[in-house]
PDB file of C-alpha atoms in Angstrom:
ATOM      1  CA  UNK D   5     -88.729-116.765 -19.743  1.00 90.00           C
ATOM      2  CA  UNK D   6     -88.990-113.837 -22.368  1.00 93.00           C
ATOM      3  CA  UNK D   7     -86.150-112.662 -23.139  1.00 95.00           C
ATOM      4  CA  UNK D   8     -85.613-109.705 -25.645  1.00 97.00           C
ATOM      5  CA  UNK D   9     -82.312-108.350 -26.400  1.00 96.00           C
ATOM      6  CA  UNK D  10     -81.125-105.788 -29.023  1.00 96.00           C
ATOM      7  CA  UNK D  11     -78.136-104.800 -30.536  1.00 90.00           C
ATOM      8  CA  UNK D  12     -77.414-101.395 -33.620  1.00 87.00           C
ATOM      9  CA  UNK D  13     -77.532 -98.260 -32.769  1.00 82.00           C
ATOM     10  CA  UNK D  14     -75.332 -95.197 -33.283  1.00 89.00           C
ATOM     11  CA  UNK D  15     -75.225 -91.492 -34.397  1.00 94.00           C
ATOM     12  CA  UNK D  16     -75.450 -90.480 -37.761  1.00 96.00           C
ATOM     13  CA  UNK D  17     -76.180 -87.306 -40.177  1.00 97.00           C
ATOM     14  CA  UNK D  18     -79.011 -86.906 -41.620  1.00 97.00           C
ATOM     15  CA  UNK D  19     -79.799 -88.848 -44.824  1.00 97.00           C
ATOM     16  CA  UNK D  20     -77.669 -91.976 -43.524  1.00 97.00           C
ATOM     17  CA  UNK D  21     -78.657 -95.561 -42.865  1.00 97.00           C
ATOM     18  CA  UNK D  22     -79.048 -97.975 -39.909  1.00 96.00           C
ATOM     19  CA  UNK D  23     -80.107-101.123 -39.192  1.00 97.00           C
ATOM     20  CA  UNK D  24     -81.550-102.342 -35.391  1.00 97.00           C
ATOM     21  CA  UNK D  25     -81.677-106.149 -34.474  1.00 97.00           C
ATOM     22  CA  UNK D  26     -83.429-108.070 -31.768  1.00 97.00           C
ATOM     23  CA  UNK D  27     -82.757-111.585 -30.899  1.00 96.00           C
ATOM     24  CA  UNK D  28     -86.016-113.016 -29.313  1.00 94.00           C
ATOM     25  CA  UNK D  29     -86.154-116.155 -27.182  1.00 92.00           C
ATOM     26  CA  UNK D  30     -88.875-118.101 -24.537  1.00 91.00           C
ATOM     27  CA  UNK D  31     -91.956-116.625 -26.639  1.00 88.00           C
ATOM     28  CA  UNK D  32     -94.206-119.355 -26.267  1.00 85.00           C
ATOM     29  CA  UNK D  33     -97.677-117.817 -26.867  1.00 80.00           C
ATOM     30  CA  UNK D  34     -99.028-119.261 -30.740  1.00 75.00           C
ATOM     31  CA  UNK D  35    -100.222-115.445 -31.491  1.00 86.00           C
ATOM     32  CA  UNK D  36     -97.376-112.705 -31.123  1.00 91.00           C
ATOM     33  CA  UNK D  37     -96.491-109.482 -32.875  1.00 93.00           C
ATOM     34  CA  UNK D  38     -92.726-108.131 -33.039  1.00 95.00           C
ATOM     35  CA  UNK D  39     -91.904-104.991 -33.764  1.00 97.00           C
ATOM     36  CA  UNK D  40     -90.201-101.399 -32.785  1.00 97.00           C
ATOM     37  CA  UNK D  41     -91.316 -98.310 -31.085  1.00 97.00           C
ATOM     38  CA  UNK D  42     -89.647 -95.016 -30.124  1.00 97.00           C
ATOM     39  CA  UNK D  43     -89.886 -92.792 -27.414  1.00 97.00           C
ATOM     40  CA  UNK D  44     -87.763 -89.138 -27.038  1.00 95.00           C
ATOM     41  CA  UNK D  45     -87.531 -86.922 -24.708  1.00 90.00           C
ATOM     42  CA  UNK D  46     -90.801 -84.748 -24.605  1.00 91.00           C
ATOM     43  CA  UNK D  47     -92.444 -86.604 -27.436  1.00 93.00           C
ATOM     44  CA  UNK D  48     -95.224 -89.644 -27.115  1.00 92.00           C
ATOM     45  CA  UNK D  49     -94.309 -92.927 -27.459  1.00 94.00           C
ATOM     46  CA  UNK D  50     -94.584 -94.195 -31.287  1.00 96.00           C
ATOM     47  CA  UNK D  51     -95.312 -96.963 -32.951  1.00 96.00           C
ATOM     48  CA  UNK D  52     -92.891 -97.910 -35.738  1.00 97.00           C
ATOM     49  CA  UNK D  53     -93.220-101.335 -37.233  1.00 97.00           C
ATOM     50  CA  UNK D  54     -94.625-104.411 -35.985  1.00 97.00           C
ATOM     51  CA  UNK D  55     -94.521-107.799 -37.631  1.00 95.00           C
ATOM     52  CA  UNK D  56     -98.153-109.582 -36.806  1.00 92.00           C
ATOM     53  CA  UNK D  57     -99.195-113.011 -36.194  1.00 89.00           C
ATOM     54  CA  UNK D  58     -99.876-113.587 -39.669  1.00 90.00           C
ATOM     55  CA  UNK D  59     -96.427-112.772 -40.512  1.00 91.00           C
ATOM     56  CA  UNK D  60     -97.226-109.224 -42.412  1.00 93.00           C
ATOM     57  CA  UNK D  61     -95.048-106.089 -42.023  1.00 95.00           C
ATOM     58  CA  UNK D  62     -97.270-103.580 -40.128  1.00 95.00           C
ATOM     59  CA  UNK D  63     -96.004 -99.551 -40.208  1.00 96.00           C
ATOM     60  CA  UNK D  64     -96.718 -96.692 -38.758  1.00 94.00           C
ATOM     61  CA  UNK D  65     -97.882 -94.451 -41.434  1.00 92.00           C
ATOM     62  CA  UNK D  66     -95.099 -91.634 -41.406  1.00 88.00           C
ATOM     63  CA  UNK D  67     -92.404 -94.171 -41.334  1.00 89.00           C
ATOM     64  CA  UNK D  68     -93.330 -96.894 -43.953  1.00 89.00           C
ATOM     65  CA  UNK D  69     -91.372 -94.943 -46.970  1.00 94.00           C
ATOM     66  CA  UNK D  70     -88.176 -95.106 -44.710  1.00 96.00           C
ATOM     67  CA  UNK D  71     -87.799 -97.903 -42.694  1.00 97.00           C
ATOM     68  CA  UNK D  72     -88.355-101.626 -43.423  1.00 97.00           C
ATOM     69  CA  UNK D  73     -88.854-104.368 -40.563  1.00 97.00           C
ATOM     70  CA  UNK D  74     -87.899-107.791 -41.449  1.00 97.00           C
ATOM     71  CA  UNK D  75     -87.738-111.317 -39.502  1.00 95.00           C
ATOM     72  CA  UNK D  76     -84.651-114.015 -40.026  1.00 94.00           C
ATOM     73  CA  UNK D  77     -86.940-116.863 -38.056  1.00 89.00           C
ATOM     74  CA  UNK D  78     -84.171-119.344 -38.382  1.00 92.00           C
ATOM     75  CA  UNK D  79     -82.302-116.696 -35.587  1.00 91.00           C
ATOM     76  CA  UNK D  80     -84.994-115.238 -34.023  1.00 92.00           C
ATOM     77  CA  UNK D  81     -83.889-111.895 -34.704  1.00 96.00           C
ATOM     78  CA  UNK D  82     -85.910-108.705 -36.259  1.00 97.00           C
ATOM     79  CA  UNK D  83     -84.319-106.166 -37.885  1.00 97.00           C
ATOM     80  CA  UNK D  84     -85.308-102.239 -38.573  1.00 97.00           C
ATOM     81  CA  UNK D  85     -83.469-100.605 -42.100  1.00 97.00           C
ATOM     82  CA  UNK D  86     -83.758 -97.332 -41.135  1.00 97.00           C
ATOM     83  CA  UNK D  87     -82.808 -95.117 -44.618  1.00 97.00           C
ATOM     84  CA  UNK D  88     -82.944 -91.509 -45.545  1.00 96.00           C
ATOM     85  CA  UNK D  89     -82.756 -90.332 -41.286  1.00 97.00           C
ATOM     86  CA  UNK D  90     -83.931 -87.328 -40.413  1.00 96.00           C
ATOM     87  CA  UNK D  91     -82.902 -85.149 -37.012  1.00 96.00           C
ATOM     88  CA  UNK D  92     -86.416 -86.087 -35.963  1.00 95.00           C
ATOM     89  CA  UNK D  93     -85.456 -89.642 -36.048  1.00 96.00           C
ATOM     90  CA  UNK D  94     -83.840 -89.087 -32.691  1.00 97.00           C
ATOM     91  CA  UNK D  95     -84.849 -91.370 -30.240  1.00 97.00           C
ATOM     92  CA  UNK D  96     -84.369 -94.405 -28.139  1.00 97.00           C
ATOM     93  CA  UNK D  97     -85.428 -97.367 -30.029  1.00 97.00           C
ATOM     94  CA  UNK D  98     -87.256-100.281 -28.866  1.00 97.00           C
ATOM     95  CA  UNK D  99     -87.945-103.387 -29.697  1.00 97.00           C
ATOM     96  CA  UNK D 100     -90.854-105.727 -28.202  1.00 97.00           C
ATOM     97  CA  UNK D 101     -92.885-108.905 -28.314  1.00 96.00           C
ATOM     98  CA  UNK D 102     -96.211-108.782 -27.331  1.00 94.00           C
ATOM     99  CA  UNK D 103     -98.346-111.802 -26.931  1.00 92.00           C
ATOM    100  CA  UNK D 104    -102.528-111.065 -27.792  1.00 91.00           C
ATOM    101  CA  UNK D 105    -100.910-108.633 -30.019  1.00 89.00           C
ATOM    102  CA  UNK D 106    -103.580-106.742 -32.127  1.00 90.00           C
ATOM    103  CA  UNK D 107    -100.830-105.196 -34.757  1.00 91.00           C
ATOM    104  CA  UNK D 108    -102.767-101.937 -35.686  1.00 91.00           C
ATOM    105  CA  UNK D 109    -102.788-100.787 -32.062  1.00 92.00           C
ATOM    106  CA  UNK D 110     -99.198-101.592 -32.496  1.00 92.00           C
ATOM    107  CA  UNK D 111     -97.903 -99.226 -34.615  1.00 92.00           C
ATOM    108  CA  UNK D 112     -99.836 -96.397 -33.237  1.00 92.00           C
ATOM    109  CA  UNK D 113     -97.322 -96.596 -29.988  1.00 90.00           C
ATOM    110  CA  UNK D 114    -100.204 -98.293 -28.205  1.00 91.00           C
ATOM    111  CA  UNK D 115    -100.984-101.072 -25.750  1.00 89.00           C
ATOM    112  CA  UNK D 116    -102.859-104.502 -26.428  1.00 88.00           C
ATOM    113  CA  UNK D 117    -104.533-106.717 -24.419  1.00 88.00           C
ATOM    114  CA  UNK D 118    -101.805-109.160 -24.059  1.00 90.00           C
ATOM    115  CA  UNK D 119     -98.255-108.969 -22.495  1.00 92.00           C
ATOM    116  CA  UNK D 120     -95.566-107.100 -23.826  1.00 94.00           C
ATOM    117  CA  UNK D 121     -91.572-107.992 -23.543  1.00 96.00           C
ATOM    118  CA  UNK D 122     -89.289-105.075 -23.937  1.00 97.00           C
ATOM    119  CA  UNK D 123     -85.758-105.225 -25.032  1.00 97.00           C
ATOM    120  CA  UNK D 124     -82.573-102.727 -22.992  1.00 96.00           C
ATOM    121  CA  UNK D 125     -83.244-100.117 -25.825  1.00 96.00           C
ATOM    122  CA  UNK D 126     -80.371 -98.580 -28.240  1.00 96.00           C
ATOM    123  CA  UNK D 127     -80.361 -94.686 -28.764  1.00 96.00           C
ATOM    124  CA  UNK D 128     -80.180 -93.329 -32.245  1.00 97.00           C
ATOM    125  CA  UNK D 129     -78.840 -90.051 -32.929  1.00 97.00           C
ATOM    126  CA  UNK D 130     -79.329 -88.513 -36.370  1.00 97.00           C
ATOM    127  CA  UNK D 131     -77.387 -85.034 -35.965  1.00 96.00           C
ATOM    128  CA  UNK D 132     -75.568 -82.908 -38.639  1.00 93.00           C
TER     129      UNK D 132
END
């Protein structure tokens, strides 16, 4: 059994700094991507970062100057360093594993052919 839970998360001003983990566990599939996506209220679902099966960071294109994705494999846990926040940052973060996982369709906020695990979410709140 998948299981995907997740952990950071707060409010901060604008210009601060987070960090998101994920502790993954029961992935069995030999070809996985993990990674974050975002969804607020009224907006579409994004794509953030994605780690592919080949073990490269993956970004979505507005967010690669900001935020960094990382993997400690020894604890199966991603991470998101999320610097320089902006109100827009606002959103419910979440982070996934999806097995089949074609990365690029990834970080556009979109879904594979394969089957993706979602973690509880944390809400980030970048207000002055």
């Amino acid at each position: 059994q998948v299981k995907v839970v997740q952990s950071g998360g707060d409010s901060v001003q604008p210009g601060g700094s987070l960090t998101l983990s994920c502790t993954v566990s029961g992935v069995t599939d030999s070809s996985y991507c993990m990674g974050w996506f975002r969804e607020a209220p009224g907006k579409k679902r994004e794509g953030v970062a994605a780690i592919g099966p080949d073990g490269s960071a993956n970004y979505a294109d507005s967010m690669k100057d900001r935020f960094t994705i990382s993997l400690d494999n020894a604890k199966n846990t991603l991470y998101l360093r999320m610097n320089s926040l902006k109100i827009e940052d606002t959103a419910m973060y979440y982070c996934a594993v999806e097995t089949r996982c074609d990365v690029s369709l990834f970080v556009r906020g979109l879904y594979g052919l394969g089957t993706r695990y979602t973690g509880q979410g944390t809400q980030v709140t970048v207000s002055s």
